[in-house]
C-alpha cells in the first residue's frame, strides 16, 4: 500500500539551453490538497506535464498512484484528471457537448459520475447549450474542472486554475476544491497568487525550476525569523524611497496599504517613526507585523 | 494633490442590443492620480475602457479624456494616452530597440526624439546588454516593464493599464508598480485594472464595477471603512456578491 499519491524523485527537464526544472524532489500524500506556489516561468507547468505523462523528464522519475509516469503512462492517464493552464476545451462545442465528449473518451457517462460534478455543474446548467468560447472566464474554468472530473480521477492536476479570474470566482473555486478533497481526491494545484497559499494543506514555493521550501502555510510563515514592520504615511511613494535610504532597513517592499520593512533585530517602531517624522512624513504608522507567504517568498528569492 | 481633472465621465452608457454592458457610470480622475478600476470578470470594465480610449462609441452619456470628447475627438485622445494590456502590444520578433523605435514612429515623434527616447528607456530599464535581443526572448517581467515604457514613449498625459501584472513573481510585480508610482509622481495619470487586491491598495482611489454600474468609489481607506472590512478583498467580495 503506497501512502503517497505522488512521488517526485530528482526530476530535471531542460529545453535546449533553458532549464525548466532542476532536481525536484517532492512527495504528496493521498487525499492531500497541495499547492505549487510560484510565478510564471518557475517550472510549474513543466512539472505538471511530466506528472501527467505529457513530457518525459531528462533525469529522475515520478510515480503517481504507484504508476510510473513514463512506463505506465496508459494506465496513468485513465486515473488522473488534468486541467491545463490554457483553456483547452473545444470552443465550438457547447457546454454539454464538451462534457459528454470527455465522458465518452473515458468510456463513461455524465450520469454515472454526476455526483462528482453536481455542485459545480448546477451553476453551468443554465448555459448548457452555449458554446464554450462564449462563456465568461469564471464559467470556462468551472466547465474545465467538470471535464477534468467526469471520469472520476483519483488525482487531480490543476495548473493555474485561478489566474486572471476575479476575487469572487477565485474564492468559489477554492470552496469547490475543498469539497472534492472531502471526496478523497488528491489535488495538486498551482497558483501565482501568494494569498491562495493558505487555502492549501501544504505548499511548495517554486522559482526558477527549483523548490525553495515545502511545508504547511502556517509553518512557512512562522519560520520567517527576521524583524518585520508594517509602515505607512500620507505619501506612499516618498515613503518607499525614504525607507530604502535607511541603513538598518534591509529590505522595503510595498504590501497593500503598508510598506513591509525588514530591519536589523534591535530596531524599534518608535525609532522608525521618529526618523520618518524628521523627513516630513505625516500620518505615520509603524507597527511590528508577521510575515505572509509573499514575505517569505521575497526573502527566499 | 493637484485637482485638475483629466478624465471626466458622466452617465456613460454602452448597450449591445438589449444588453447594457456599461450603465450610466460617472466619475472624475485627477491629474497624477493612480486610479484603480476594479470589477469582476464580465462586469463591464473592458467595454468602459474601450470607450475611454476611443475604440468604442458610447450609446449614451458624456466623457472627456485628456480634454477631448469620446465621440468626436477619438484621434486626439489616442495621441494623448498610452495603453498597455496583458496581451502585449510588443512585437516578439523585433528587438527591444526596434520595438521602442517602431512605437516612437507610430506616434509621429521626430527621428532625433525617437533616438533620445529609445536610449533613455533602455538605460532606465537597465536593458543595455539586451537592446539588440528580440523581445520574445525576454523574461515576462522585462516584457511588462518594457511594454509600460513603450506605452509612455510619446509622453502621454494618461496611461491605461489593463491587468498589467498577471503571472509575474512578487519582486517583478513590485518593480512594475514602482515604475507606476514614479510616473504618477511625474504627473502622468494612471488608470489601471487588476485582480490583485493588494495592488488596489496602491491606488489613490478606486472604483468597483458590478454588472455595468459603479457600486463604490473612493480611497482604499474610505471603502474599507464604508464596508466595515479589513481588506480590499473583503470589500470586493461583499460588493460583487451583492
XYZ file of C-alpha atoms in Angstrom:
543
model
C 0.000 0.000 0.000
C 1.504 3.306 -1.070
C 0.843 6.281 1.173
C 1.948 8.858 -1.287
C -0.263 9.719 -4.210
C 2.632 11.455 -5.940
C 6.365 10.830 -5.588
C 8.772 13.028 -7.485
C 12.401 11.897 -7.424
C 15.142 14.189 -8.623
C 13.302 15.380 -11.727
C 15.072 17.745 -14.154
C 13.990 18.981 -17.547
C 15.642 21.398 -19.998
C 14.566 22.789 -23.342
C 17.799 23.424 -25.205
C 19.715 25.909 -23.084
C 16.744 26.708 -20.905
C 16.441 24.730 -17.695
C 12.789 24.451 -16.753
C 13.023 22.212 -13.693
C 16.131 21.277 -11.679
C 16.439 18.389 -9.217
C 12.905 18.474 -7.878
C 12.014 16.082 -5.064
C 8.533 16.121 -3.618
C 6.031 13.717 -2.065
C 2.332 14.391 -1.913
C 0.160 12.286 0.372
C -3.056 10.600 -0.686
C -6.020 12.912 -0.267
C -3.854 15.990 0.195
C -4.709 19.422 -1.197
C -1.232 20.552 -2.193
C -0.289 23.923 -3.679
C 2.598 24.695 -6.007
C 3.153 28.407 -5.465
C 5.300 30.493 -7.782
C 5.422 32.886 -10.698
C 5.242 32.221 -14.451
C 8.409 30.635 -15.736
C 9.021 28.969 -12.388
C 8.652 25.458 -13.782
C 5.133 24.685 -12.560
C 3.716 23.772 -15.959
C 6.699 21.599 -16.887
C 6.243 19.680 -13.656
C 2.538 19.212 -14.371
C 3.275 17.948 -17.851
C 5.783 15.434 -16.517
C 3.369 14.206 -13.840
C 0.561 13.816 -16.353
C 2.848 11.839 -18.728
C 2.858 14.501 -21.433
C 6.594 15.170 -21.073
C 9.469 12.834 -20.360
C 11.947 14.158 -17.782
C 15.669 14.352 -18.658
C 16.598 12.807 -15.323
C 14.738 11.344 -12.373
C 11.335 9.724 -12.292
C 7.884 10.307 -10.921
C 5.281 7.903 -9.575
C 1.580 8.751 -9.432
C -0.629 6.291 -7.546
C 2.061 3.634 -7.936
C 2.336 4.182 -11.680
C 5.490 5.379 -13.388
C 4.745 8.467 -15.479
C 6.846 7.160 -18.378
C 6.427 3.365 -18.357
C 2.824 3.194 -17.181
C 1.518 6.241 -18.992
C -1.529 4.476 -20.485
C -2.818 3.317 -17.114
C -1.875 6.624 -15.543
C -3.937 8.692 -17.955
C -7.079 6.762 -17.032
C -6.901 7.651 -13.357
C -5.842 11.290 -13.397
C -7.671 14.486 -14.272
C -5.727 17.405 -15.731
C -6.821 20.985 -16.175
C -4.103 22.786 -18.146
C -3.385 26.462 -17.605
C -4.531 27.391 -21.044
C -8.250 26.917 -21.782
C -8.249 23.654 -23.680
C -11.858 22.685 -24.245
C -13.492 22.688 -27.653
C -14.545 26.286 -28.254
C -17.197 25.410 -30.833
C -18.844 22.670 -28.801
C -21.489 23.579 -26.260
C -21.054 23.201 -22.522
C -22.947 19.929 -22.539
C -21.208 18.607 -25.665
C -17.781 19.237 -24.164
C -18.682 17.374 -21.026
C -20.221 14.489 -22.975
C -17.123 14.299 -25.172
C -14.806 13.919 -22.192
C -17.099 11.349 -20.574
C -17.220 9.318 -23.802
C -13.480 9.177 -24.432
C -13.034 7.822 -20.911
C -15.711 5.191 -21.551
C -18.129 6.577 -19.025
C -21.273 8.710 -18.943
C -22.191 12.023 -17.379
C -24.967 10.287 -15.403
C -22.619 7.771 -13.825
C -20.303 10.359 -12.283
C -22.729 13.234 -11.969
C -22.410 13.128 -8.164
C -18.826 14.374 -8.514
C -19.618 17.439 -10.556
C -23.147 18.203 -9.395
C -22.234 21.160 -7.131
C -20.321 22.791 -9.945
C -22.471 21.793 -12.890
C -25.691 23.242 -11.464
C -24.105 26.660 -11.935
C -23.369 25.851 -15.575
C -26.703 24.190 -16.319
C -28.485 27.428 -17.368
C -25.834 27.826 -20.104
C -25.539 24.199 -21.145
C -26.315 24.854 -24.822
C -23.937 27.807 -25.011
C -20.712 27.404 -26.967
C -17.719 27.066 -24.658
C -15.973 30.098 -26.160
C -18.973 32.294 -25.293
C -18.654 31.637 -21.562
C -17.232 34.133 -19.070
C -13.804 33.408 -17.542
C -15.246 32.019 -14.325
C -17.682 29.751 -16.186
C -14.985 28.421 -18.518
C -12.940 27.494 -15.506
C -15.884 25.641 -13.927
C -16.556 23.745 -17.149
C -12.884 22.789 -17.453
C -12.975 21.458 -13.910
C -16.104 19.397 -14.668
C -14.428 17.939 -17.760
C -11.333 17.024 -15.732
C -13.555 15.276 -13.168
C -16.074 13.412 -15.275
C -14.109 10.133 -15.363
C -13.750 10.102 -11.570
C -9.990 10.615 -11.329
C -8.056 9.639 -8.216
C -5.601 12.508 -8.606
C -6.457 15.938 -9.974
C -3.850 18.249 -11.526
C -4.903 21.881 -11.829
C -2.421 24.241 -13.453
C -3.175 27.850 -12.505
C -6.951 27.428 -12.471
C -7.494 30.858 -10.911
C -5.168 33.025 -12.998
C -6.963 36.048 -14.440
C -10.120 35.181 -12.559
C -11.703 37.765 -10.253
C -11.573 37.555 -6.465
C -15.128 36.241 -6.096
C -14.755 33.397 -8.598
C -11.392 32.556 -7.097
C -12.892 32.141 -3.668
C -15.721 29.988 -5.030
C -13.173 27.842 -6.805
C -11.331 27.052 -3.586
C -14.589 26.083 -1.907
C -15.159 23.608 -4.756
C -11.660 22.166 -4.367
C -12.172 21.598 -0.662
C -15.382 19.678 -1.382
C -13.521 17.495 -3.868
C -10.845 16.845 -1.312
C -13.516 15.627 1.087
C -14.464 13.073 -1.540
C -10.941 11.658 -1.236
C -9.396 13.097 -4.392
C -5.739 14.114 -4.186
C -5.334 17.594 -5.620
C -2.163 19.251 -6.873
C -2.901 22.859 -7.763
C -0.594 25.646 -8.882
C -1.096 29.380 -8.488
C 0.889 32.595 -8.841
C -1.351 34.245 -6.198
C 0.544 34.037 -2.926
C -2.586 34.777 -0.903
C -4.098 31.493 -2.076
C -1.361 29.509 -0.335
C -3.318 29.472 2.918
C -6.094 27.517 1.187
C -3.783 24.502 0.790
C -2.776 21.926 3.397
C 0.834 22.060 2.303
C 2.638 24.199 -0.215
C 5.855 24.171 -2.194
C 7.365 27.513 -3.142
C 8.872 27.202 -6.602
C 11.059 29.643 -8.511
C 13.398 29.219 -11.490
C 12.760 25.487 -11.615
C 13.749 24.848 -8.001
C 11.688 24.149 -4.935
C 12.574 26.763 -2.330
C 10.582 25.328 0.543
C 7.902 22.734 1.334
C 5.684 22.996 4.391
C 2.251 23.871 5.724
C 1.360 27.524 5.026
C 1.486 28.301 8.757
C 4.895 26.721 9.183
C 6.182 28.610 6.135
C 5.160 31.973 7.563
C 6.075 31.263 11.182
C 9.526 30.153 10.034
C 10.290 33.748 8.995
C 12.717 34.835 11.720
C 13.558 38.405 10.722
C 12.320 41.655 12.241
C 9.450 42.937 10.133
C 7.468 46.183 10.360
C 4.407 47.470 8.521
C 4.781 51.182 7.836
C 2.582 53.786 6.217
C 2.339 57.543 5.840
C 0.448 60.081 3.755
C 2.829 59.781 0.766
C 3.475 56.156 -0.209
C 5.999 56.782 -2.966
C 8.131 59.140 -0.879
C 7.849 56.686 1.988
C 9.197 53.866 -0.166
C 12.140 55.953 -1.341
C 12.893 57.247 2.160
C 12.756 53.811 3.791
C 15.158 52.459 1.168
C 17.779 55.014 2.269
C 17.782 53.854 5.913
C 20.915 51.822 6.643
C 19.179 49.479 9.115
C 16.316 48.697 6.706
C 17.474 45.622 4.830
C 14.520 45.411 2.526
C 11.464 47.563 1.842
C 8.595 46.368 -0.339
C 5.073 47.698 -0.899
C 2.426 45.448 0.672
C -1.022 46.841 0.028
C -1.574 49.993 2.050
C 1.652 49.410 4.030
C 5.331 49.066 3.257
C 6.896 45.957 4.743
C 10.341 46.748 6.094
C 12.808 44.059 7.167
C 15.294 45.574 9.627
C 18.183 44.781 11.938
C 16.835 42.999 15.058
C 17.351 45.870 17.529
C 15.295 48.477 15.635
C 12.070 49.712 17.262
C 8.852 51.056 15.763
C 9.289 54.338 17.655
C 12.715 54.830 16.142
C 11.445 54.351 12.578
C 8.510 56.697 13.238
C 10.867 59.336 14.622
C 13.054 59.258 11.513
C 10.076 59.453 9.171
C 8.741 62.375 11.169
C 12.031 64.202 10.737
C 11.783 63.608 6.968
C 8.445 65.384 6.840
C 6.021 62.446 6.682
C 2.510 62.907 8.081
C 0.009 60.375 9.449
C 2.831 57.954 10.216
C 2.012 54.461 11.437
C 4.680 51.895 12.267
C 3.871 48.508 13.787
C 5.550 45.114 14.063
C 3.878 42.635 11.737
C 4.028 38.934 10.985
C 5.208 37.626 7.647
C 2.895 36.479 4.868
C 3.795 33.763 2.365
C 4.755 36.564 0.000
C 7.247 38.000 2.512
C 8.836 34.565 2.787
C 8.931 34.196 -0.977
C 10.588 37.589 -1.432
C 13.107 36.667 1.239
C 13.957 33.314 -0.363
C 14.279 34.655 -3.897
C -2.578 66.606 -4.878
C -3.407 68.816 -7.875
C -7.117 68.942 -8.503
C -7.129 69.404 -12.276
C -9.410 66.815 -13.842
C -8.026 64.772 -16.723
C -10.801 62.211 -17.182
C -14.381 63.324 -16.779
C -17.136 60.743 -17.190
C -20.822 61.494 -16.894
C -23.560 58.847 -17.215
C -21.537 56.979 -19.809
C -23.505 54.018 -21.174
C -22.917 51.243 -23.681
C -25.578 48.843 -24.893
C -25.173 45.824 -27.144
C -28.727 45.139 -28.335
C -30.801 44.563 -25.196
C -27.759 44.097 -23.022
C -26.430 47.079 -21.081
C -22.720 46.434 -20.630
C -21.961 49.809 -19.037
C -24.772 51.508 -17.207
C -24.541 55.283 -16.610
C -21.147 55.405 -14.970
C -19.968 58.746 -13.566
C -16.559 59.613 -12.137
C -13.590 62.013 -12.428
C -9.889 61.248 -12.408
C -7.386 63.921 -11.369
C -4.003 64.676 -12.906
C -1.259 62.473 -11.456
C -3.722 60.184 -9.772
C -3.394 56.378 -9.767
C -6.975 55.332 -10.366
C -7.860 51.666 -9.889
C -10.755 50.454 -11.997
C -11.917 47.177 -10.472
C -14.701 44.726 -11.135
C -15.440 41.039 -11.558
C -14.912 39.337 -14.933
C -17.759 40.455 -17.172
C -18.644 43.497 -15.050
C -18.053 45.856 -17.986
C -14.539 47.154 -17.298
C -13.099 46.427 -20.716
C -16.103 47.926 -22.502
C -15.774 51.060 -20.377
C -12.056 51.367 -21.078
C -12.613 50.913 -24.799
C -14.979 53.872 -24.770
C -12.497 55.994 -22.841
C -9.626 55.282 -25.208
C -11.703 55.978 -28.285
C -12.094 52.435 -29.588
C -15.785 52.034 -28.853
C -18.523 54.609 -29.387
C -20.739 55.088 -26.325
C -24.504 54.605 -26.640
C -25.219 57.493 -24.286
C -23.648 59.855 -21.753
C -20.551 62.045 -21.955
C -16.855 61.720 -21.343
C -13.754 63.825 -21.877
C -10.352 62.192 -21.768
C -7.306 64.491 -21.619
C -9.753 67.255 -22.531
C -11.091 65.535 -25.660
C -14.554 64.254 -26.375
C -15.007 60.478 -26.686
C -17.492 60.856 -29.560
C -15.859 63.456 -31.759
C -12.171 63.591 -30.885
C -11.084 59.950 -30.621
C -7.921 60.536 -32.685
C -6.845 63.335 -30.338
C -7.481 61.029 -27.402
C -5.283 58.314 -28.882
C -2.404 60.793 -29.284
C -2.648 61.823 -25.653
C -2.919 58.469 -23.956
C -0.824 55.333 -23.660
C -2.323 51.849 -23.424
C -0.932 48.571 -22.218
C -2.862 45.349 -21.834
C -1.994 41.904 -20.581
C -1.787 40.760 -24.176
C 1.338 42.674 -25.010
C 1.441 45.065 -27.849
C 5.165 44.428 -28.299
C 6.483 42.662 -31.403
C 8.138 39.468 -30.239
C 10.425 39.146 -33.243
C 11.666 42.730 -33.152
C 14.471 43.713 -30.803
C 13.996 45.864 -27.718
C 15.386 48.874 -29.578
C 13.280 48.231 -32.681
C 10.101 47.985 -30.643
C 10.678 51.347 -28.987
C 11.642 52.965 -32.293
C 8.610 51.470 -34.007
C 6.195 52.926 -31.462
C 8.023 56.243 -31.482
C 7.466 56.298 -35.244
C 3.805 55.304 -34.967
C 3.225 58.238 -32.637
C 4.961 60.558 -35.085
C 7.938 61.557 -32.949
C 10.770 63.236 -34.902
C 13.723 60.944 -35.634
C 16.019 62.681 -33.156
C 13.465 62.465 -30.383
C 12.981 58.752 -31.085
C 16.698 58.091 -30.738
C 16.859 60.053 -27.494
C 13.762 58.405 -26.054
C 14.964 54.923 -27.048
C 18.298 55.426 -25.298
C 16.522 56.817 -22.246
C 14.177 53.838 -21.948
C 16.911 51.252 -22.485
C 19.067 52.951 -19.864
C 16.251 53.289 -17.374
C 15.247 49.634 -17.635
C 18.865 48.519 -17.492
C 18.475 46.747 -20.837
C 21.749 47.980 -22.379
C 23.060 44.443 -22.810
C 19.822 43.186 -24.289
C 18.863 46.099 -26.522
C 19.549 44.083 -29.662
C 17.866 40.898 -28.456
C 14.417 40.045 -29.734
C 11.658 40.783 -27.268
C 10.364 37.195 -27.472
C 13.435 36.032 -25.533
C 12.951 38.436 -22.625
C 11.510 37.165 -19.341
C 7.869 38.111 -18.786
C 8.710 40.716 -16.156
C 11.036 42.581 -18.512
C 8.440 42.498 -21.258
C 5.890 44.038 -18.926
C 8.212 46.842 -17.896
C 9.222 47.441 -21.493
C 5.559 47.457 -22.568
C 4.854 50.073 -19.906
C 7.768 52.213 -21.050
C 6.637 51.873 -24.669
C 3.097 52.889 -23.691
C 4.676 56.129 -22.474
C 7.026 56.697 -25.436
C 5.046 59.741 -26.652
C 4.795 61.275 -23.153
C 1.028 60.809 -22.896
C -0.943 62.541 -20.149
C -2.710 59.315 -19.188
C -1.616 55.681 -19.318
C -4.292 52.973 -19.322
C -3.177 49.607 -17.951
C -5.473 46.629 -18.385
C -4.393 43.880 -15.957
C -0.731 44.589 -16.492
C 0.848 42.284 -13.898
C -0.685 38.814 -14.346
C 1.580 35.877 -13.605
C 4.855 37.526 -12.573
C 6.791 36.938 -9.392
C 6.331 39.202 -6.355
C 9.599 41.068 -6.941
C 8.855 41.814 -10.585
C 5.303 42.828 -9.726
C 6.648 45.386 -7.250
C 9.261 46.696 -9.674
C 6.430 47.268 -12.093
C 4.419 49.192 -9.513
C 7.428 51.322 -8.686
C 7.508 52.398 -12.338
C 3.839 53.315 -11.985
C 4.475 55.282 -8.790
C 7.327 57.113 -10.435
C 5.268 58.070 -13.485
C 2.395 59.270 -11.324
C 4.866 61.272 -9.273
C 5.944 62.949 -12.530
C 2.358 63.945 -13.265
C 1.236 61.114 -15.543
C -2.245 59.894 -14.688
C -2.557 56.119 -14.332
C -5.814 54.276 -14.985
C -5.361 50.625 -14.048
C -7.388 47.422 -13.764
C -6.182 44.478 -11.685
C -7.366 41.311 -9.982
C -4.734 41.636 -7.272
C -6.453 43.287 -4.344
C -3.176 44.272 -2.699
C -2.466 46.284 -5.847
C -5.794 48.027 -5.400
C -4.287 49.354 -2.181
C -1.513 51.056 -4.145
C -4.080 53.225 -5.933
C -5.020 56.704 -4.755
C -8.675 55.993 -5.457
C -10.559 53.030 -6.795
C -13.932 52.324 -8.316
C -15.608 48.928 -8.231
C -17.938 47.943 -11.061
C -20.682 45.366 -10.653
C -22.994 44.438 -13.542
C -22.137 47.535 -15.545
C -22.559 50.039 -12.711
C -20.027 51.697 -10.433
C -21.064 50.486 -6.999
C -18.280 52.043 -4.955
C -15.777 54.839 -5.414
C -13.214 56.260 -3.000
C -9.784 55.851 -1.448
C -8.972 52.315 -0.280
C -9.264 53.513 3.338
C -12.684 55.084 2.714
C -14.024 51.941 1.071
C -12.779 49.673 3.826
C -14.383 51.927 6.429
C -17.639 52.134 4.474
C -17.949 48.369 4.109
C -16.549 47.609 7.588
C -13.857 45.444 6.019
C -10.278 44.736 6.982
C -9.097 44.154 3.431
C -9.934 45.275 -0.091
C -10.518 41.631 -0.929
C -13.357 41.620 1.528
C -14.816 44.892 0.162
C -14.703 43.467 -3.341
C -16.369 40.199 -2.413
C -19.119 41.936 -0.430
C -19.913 44.181 -3.372
C -19.650 41.641 -6.146
C -21.875 39.180 -4.302
C -24.450 41.945 -3.827
